[in-house]
JSON list of C-alpha atoms in Angstrom, two decimals:
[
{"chain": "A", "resi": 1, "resn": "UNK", "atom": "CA", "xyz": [-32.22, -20.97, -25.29]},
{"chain": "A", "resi": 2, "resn": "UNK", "atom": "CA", "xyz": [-29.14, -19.40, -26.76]},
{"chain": "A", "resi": 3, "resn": "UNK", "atom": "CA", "xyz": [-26.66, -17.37, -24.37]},
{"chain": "A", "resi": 4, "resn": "UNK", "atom": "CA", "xyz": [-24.16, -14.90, -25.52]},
{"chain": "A", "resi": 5, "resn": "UNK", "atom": "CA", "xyz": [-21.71, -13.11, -23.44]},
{"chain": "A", "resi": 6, "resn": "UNK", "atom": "CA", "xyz": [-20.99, -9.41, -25.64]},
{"chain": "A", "resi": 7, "resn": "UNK", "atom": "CA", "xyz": [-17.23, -8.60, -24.45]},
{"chain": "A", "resi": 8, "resn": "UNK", "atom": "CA", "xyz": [-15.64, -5.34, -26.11]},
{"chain": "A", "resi": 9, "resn": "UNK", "atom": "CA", "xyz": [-18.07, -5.91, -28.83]},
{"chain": "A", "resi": 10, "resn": "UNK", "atom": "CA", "xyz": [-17.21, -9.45, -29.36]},
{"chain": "A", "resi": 11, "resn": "UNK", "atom": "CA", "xyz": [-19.64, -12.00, -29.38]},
{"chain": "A", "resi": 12, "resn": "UNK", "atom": "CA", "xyz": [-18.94, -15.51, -27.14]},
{"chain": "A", "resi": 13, "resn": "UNK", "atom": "CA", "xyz": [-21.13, -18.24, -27.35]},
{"chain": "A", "resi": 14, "resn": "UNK", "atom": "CA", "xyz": [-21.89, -19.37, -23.70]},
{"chain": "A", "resi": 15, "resn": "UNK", "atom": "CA", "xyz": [-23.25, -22.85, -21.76]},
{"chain": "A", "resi": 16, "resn": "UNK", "atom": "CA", "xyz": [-26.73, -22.31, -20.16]},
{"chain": "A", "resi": 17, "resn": "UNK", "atom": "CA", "xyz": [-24.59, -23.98, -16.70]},
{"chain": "A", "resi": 18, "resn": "UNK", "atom": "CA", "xyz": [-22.26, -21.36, -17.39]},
{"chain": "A", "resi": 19, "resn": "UNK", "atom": "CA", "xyz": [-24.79, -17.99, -18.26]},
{"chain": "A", "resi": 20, "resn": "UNK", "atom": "CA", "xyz": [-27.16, -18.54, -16.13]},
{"chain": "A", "resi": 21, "resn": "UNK", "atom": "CA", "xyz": [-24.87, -18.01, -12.78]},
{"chain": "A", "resi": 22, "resn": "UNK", "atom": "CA", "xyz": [-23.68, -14.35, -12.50]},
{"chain": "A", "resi": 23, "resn": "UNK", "atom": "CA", "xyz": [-20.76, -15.79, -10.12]},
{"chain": "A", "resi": 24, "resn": "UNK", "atom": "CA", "xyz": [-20.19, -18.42, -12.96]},
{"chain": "A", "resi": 25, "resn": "UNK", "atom": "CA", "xyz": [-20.14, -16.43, -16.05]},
{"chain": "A", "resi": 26, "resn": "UNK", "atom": "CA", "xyz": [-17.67, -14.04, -14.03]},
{"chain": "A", "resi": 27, "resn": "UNK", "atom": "CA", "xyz": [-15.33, -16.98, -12.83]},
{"chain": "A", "resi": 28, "resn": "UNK", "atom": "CA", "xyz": [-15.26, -18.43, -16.64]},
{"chain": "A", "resi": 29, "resn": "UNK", "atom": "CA", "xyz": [-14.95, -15.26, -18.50]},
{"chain": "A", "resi": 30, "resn": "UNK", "atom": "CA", "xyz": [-12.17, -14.03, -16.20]},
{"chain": "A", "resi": 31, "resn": "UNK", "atom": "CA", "xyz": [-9.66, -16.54, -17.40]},
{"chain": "A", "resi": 32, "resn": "UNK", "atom": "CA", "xyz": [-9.68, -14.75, -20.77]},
{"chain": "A", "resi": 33, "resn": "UNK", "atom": "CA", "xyz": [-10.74, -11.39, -19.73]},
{"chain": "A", "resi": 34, "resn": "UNK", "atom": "CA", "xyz": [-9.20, -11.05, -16.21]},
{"chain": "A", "resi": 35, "resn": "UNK", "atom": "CA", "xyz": [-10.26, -7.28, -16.00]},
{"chain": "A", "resi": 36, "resn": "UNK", "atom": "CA", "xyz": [-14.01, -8.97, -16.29]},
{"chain": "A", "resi": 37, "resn": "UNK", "atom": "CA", "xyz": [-13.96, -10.55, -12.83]},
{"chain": "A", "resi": 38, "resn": "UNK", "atom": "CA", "xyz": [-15.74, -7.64, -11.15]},
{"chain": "A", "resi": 39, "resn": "UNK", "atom": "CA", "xyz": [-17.39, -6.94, -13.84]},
{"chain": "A", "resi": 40, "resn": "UNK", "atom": "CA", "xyz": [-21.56, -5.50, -14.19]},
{"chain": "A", "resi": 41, "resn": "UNK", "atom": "CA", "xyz": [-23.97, -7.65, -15.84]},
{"chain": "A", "resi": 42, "resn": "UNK", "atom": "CA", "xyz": [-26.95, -6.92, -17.83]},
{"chain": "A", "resi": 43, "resn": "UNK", "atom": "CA", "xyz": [-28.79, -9.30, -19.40]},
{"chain": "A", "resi": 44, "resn": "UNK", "atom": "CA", "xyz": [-31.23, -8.88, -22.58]},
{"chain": "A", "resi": 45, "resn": "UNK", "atom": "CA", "xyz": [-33.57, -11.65, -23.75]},
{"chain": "A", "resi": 46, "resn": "UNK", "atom": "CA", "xyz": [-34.76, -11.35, -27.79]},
{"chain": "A", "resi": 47, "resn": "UNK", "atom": "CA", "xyz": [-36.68, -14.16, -29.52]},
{"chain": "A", "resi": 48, "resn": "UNK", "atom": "CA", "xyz": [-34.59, -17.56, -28.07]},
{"chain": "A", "resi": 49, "resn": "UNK", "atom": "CA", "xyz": [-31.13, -15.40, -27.11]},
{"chain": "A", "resi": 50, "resn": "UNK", "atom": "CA", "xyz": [-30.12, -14.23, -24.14]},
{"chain": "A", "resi": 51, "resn": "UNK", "atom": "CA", "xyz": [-27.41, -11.61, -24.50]},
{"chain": "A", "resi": 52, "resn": "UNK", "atom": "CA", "xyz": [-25.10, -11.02, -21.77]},
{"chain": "A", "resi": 53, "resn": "UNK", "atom": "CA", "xyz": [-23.12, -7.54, -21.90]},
{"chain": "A", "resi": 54, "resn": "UNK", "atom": "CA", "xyz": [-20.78, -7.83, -19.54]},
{"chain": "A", "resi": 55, "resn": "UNK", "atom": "CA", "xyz": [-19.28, -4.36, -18.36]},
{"chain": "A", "resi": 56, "resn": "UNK", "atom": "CA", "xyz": [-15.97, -3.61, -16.19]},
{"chain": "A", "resi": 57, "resn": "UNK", "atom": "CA", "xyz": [-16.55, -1.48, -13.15]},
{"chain": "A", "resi": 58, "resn": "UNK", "atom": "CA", "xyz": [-14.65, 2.10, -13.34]},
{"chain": "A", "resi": 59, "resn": "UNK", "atom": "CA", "xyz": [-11.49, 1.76, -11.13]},
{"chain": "A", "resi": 60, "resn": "UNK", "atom": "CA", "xyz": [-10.17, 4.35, -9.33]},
{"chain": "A", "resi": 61, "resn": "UNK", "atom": "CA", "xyz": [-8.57, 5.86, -12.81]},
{"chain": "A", "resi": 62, "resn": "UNK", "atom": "CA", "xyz": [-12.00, 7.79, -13.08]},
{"chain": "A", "resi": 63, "resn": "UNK", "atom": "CA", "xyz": [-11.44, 9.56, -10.02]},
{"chain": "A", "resi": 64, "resn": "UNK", "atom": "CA", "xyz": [-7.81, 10.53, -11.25]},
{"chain": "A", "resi": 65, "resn": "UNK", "atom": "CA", "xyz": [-9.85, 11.64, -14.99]},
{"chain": "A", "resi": 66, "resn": "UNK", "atom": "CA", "xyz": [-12.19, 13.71, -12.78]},
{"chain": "A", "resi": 67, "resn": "UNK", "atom": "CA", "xyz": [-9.12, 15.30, -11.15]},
{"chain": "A", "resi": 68, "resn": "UNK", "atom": "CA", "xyz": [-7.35, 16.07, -14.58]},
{"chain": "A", "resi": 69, "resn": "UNK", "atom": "CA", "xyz": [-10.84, 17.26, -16.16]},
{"chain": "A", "resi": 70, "resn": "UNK", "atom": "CA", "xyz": [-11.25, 19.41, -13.17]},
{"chain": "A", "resi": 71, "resn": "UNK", "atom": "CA", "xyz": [-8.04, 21.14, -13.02]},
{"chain": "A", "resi": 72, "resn": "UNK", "atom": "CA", "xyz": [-7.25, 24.96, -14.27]},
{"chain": "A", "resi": 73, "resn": "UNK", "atom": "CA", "xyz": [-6.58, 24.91, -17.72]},
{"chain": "A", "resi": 74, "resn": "UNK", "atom": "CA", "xyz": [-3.21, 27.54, -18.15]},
{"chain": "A", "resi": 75, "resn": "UNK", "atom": "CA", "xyz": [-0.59, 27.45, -20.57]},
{"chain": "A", "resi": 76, "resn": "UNK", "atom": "CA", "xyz": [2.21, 26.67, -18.81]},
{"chain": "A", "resi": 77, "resn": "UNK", "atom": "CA", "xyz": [4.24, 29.36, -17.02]},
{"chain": "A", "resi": 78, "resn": "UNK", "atom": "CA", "xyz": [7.98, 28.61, -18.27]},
{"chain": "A", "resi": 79, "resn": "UNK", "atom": "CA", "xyz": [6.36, 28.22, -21.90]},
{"chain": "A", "resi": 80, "resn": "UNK", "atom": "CA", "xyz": [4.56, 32.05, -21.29]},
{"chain": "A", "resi": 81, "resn": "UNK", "atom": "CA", "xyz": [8.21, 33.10, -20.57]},
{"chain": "A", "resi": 82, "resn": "UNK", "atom": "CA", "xyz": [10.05, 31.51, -23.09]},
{"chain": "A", "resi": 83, "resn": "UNK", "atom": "CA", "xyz": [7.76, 32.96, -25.48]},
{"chain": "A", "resi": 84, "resn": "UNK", "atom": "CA", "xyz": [8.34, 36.31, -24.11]},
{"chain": "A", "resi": 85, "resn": "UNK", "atom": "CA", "xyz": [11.68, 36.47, -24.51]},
{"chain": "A", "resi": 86, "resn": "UNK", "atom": "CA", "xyz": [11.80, 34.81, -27.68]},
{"chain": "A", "resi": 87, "resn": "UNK", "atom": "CA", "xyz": [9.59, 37.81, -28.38]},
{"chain": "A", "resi": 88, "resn": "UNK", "atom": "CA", "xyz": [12.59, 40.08, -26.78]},
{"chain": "A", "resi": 89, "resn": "UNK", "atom": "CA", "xyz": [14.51, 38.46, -28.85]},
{"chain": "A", "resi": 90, "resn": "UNK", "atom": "CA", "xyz": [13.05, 39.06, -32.04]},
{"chain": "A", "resi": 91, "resn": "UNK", "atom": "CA", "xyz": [12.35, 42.42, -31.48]},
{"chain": "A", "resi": 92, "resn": "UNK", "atom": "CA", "xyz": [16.06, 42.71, -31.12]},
{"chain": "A", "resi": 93, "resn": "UNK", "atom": "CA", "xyz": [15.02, 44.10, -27.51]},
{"chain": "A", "resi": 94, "resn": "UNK", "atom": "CA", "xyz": [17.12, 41.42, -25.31]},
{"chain": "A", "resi": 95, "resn": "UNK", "atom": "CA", "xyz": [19.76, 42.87, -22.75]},
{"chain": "A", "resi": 96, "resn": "UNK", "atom": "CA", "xyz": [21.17, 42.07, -20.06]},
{"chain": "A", "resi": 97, "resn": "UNK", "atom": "CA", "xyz": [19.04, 44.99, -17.79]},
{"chain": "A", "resi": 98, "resn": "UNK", "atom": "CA", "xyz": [15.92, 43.18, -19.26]},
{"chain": "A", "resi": 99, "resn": "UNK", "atom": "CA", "xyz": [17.07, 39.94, -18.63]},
{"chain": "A", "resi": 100, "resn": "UNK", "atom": "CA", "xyz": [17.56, 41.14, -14.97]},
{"chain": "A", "resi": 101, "resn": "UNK", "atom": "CA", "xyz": [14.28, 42.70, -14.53]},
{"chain": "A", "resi": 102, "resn": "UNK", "atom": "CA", "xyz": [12.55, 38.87, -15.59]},
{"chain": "A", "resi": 103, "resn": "UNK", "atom": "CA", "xyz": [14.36, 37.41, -13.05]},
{"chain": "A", "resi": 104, "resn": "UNK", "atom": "CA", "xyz": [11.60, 37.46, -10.50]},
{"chain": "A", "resi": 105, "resn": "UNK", "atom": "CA", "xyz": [9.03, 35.78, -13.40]},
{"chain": "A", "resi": 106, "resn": "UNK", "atom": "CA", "xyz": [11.85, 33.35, -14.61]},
{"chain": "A", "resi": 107, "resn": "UNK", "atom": "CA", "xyz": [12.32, 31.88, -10.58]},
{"chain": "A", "resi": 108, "resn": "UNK", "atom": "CA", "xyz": [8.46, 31.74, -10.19]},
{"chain": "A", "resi": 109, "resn": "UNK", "atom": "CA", "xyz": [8.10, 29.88, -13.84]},
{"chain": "A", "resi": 110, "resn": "UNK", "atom": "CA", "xyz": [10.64, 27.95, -12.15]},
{"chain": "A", "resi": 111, "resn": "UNK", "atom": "CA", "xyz": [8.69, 26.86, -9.24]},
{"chain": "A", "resi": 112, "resn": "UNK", "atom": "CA", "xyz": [5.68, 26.72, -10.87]},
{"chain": "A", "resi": 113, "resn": "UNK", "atom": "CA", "xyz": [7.46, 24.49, -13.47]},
{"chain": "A", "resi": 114, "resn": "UNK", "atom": "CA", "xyz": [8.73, 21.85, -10.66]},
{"chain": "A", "resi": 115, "resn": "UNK", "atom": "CA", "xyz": [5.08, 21.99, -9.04]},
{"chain": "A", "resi": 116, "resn": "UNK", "atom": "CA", "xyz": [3.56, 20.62, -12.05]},
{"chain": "A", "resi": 117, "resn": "UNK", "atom": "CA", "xyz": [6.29, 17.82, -12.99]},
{"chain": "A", "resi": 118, "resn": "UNK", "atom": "CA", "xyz": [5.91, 16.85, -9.55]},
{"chain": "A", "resi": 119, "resn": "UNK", "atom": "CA", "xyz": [1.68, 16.48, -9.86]},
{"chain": "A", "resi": 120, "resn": "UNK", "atom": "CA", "xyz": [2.20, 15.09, -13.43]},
{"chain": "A", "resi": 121, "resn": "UNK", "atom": "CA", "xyz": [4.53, 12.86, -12.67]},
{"chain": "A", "resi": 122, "resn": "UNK", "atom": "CA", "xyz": [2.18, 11.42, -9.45]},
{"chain": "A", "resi": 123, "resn": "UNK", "atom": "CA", "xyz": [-0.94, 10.98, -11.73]},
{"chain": "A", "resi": 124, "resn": "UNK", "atom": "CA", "xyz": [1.04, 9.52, -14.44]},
{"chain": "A", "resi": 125, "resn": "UNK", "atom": "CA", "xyz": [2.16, 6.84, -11.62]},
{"chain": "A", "resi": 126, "resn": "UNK", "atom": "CA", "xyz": [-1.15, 6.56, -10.35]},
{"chain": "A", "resi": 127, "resn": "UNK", "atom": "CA", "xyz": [-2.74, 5.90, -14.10]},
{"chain": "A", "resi": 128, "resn": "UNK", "atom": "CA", "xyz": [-0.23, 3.60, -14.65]},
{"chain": "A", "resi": 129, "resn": "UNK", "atom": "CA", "xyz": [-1.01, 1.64, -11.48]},
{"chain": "A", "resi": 130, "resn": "UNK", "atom": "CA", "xyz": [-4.42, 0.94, -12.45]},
{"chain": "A", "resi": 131, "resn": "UNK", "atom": "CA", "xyz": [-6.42, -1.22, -13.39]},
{"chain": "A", "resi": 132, "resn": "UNK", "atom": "CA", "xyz": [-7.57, -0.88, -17.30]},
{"chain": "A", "resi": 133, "resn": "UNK", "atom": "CA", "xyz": [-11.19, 0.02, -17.04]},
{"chain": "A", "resi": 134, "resn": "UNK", "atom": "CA", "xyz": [-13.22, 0.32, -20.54]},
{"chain": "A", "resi": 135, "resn": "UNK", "atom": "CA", "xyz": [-16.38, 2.28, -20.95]},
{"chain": "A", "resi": 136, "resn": "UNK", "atom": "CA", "xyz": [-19.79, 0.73, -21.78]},
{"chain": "A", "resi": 137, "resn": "UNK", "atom": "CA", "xyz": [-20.36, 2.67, -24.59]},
{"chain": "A", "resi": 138, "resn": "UNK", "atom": "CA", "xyz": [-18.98, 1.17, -27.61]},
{"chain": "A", "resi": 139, "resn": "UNK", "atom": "CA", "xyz": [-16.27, 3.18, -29.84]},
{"chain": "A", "resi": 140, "resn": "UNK", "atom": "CA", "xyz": [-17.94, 4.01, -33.43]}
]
């Protein structure tokens, strides 16, 4: 018998001592693919070959995706405001008395601003923490 390990669409010639041990193959692969140690095996015998896909487990990134996917999707408040007063602006319409009466919008753009660089910037450091974690479908 033939054994194959399919990594990221790459094809590695494997030992039978080595393919036949789930533990094994895991141990041997992870010295060149350390983000394989965990990872899910399935196993697909054709003719005299056995392929071996090996897939990583999903690390907690997916759960920070499904939090981003999830999330309200709103054009950002200081960018709604900017626009409107570019619109002021350009319709020659900007004063000081209008200015004023945007003050309320402009100090909750403000806060609303701060809110999101402050979740951004925690999923950004949580993503970055991570684990890499690839997909088992392959990328045409």
């Amino acid at each position: 018998m033939k054994y194959i390990a399919i990594i990221e669409g790459q094809e590695i010639p494997l030992d039978e001592a080595i393919a036949q041990d789930d533990n094994t193959l895991k141990t041997a692969i992870s010295v060149y693919f350390p983000e394989y140690a965990n990872a899910e095996i399935e196993r697909q015998t054709t003719d005299d070959t056995v392929s071996i896909r090996l897939v990583k487990k999903a690390g907690t990134k997916g759960s920070q995706f499904r939090e981003l996917k999830n999330s309200s999707e709103e054009i950002n408040p200081a960018l709604k405001l900017g626009w409107q007063i570019k619109l002021l602006e350009i319709k020659n319409q900007i004063s000081l008395e209008n200015l004023i009466t945007l003050q309320p919008e402009i100090e909750k753009a403000i806060k609303l601003g701060q809110n999101w660089e402050t979740y951004i910037e925690k999923v950004t450091r949580n993503l970055k923490h991570q684990p890499a974690a690839t997909s088992k479908y392959p990328v045409l």
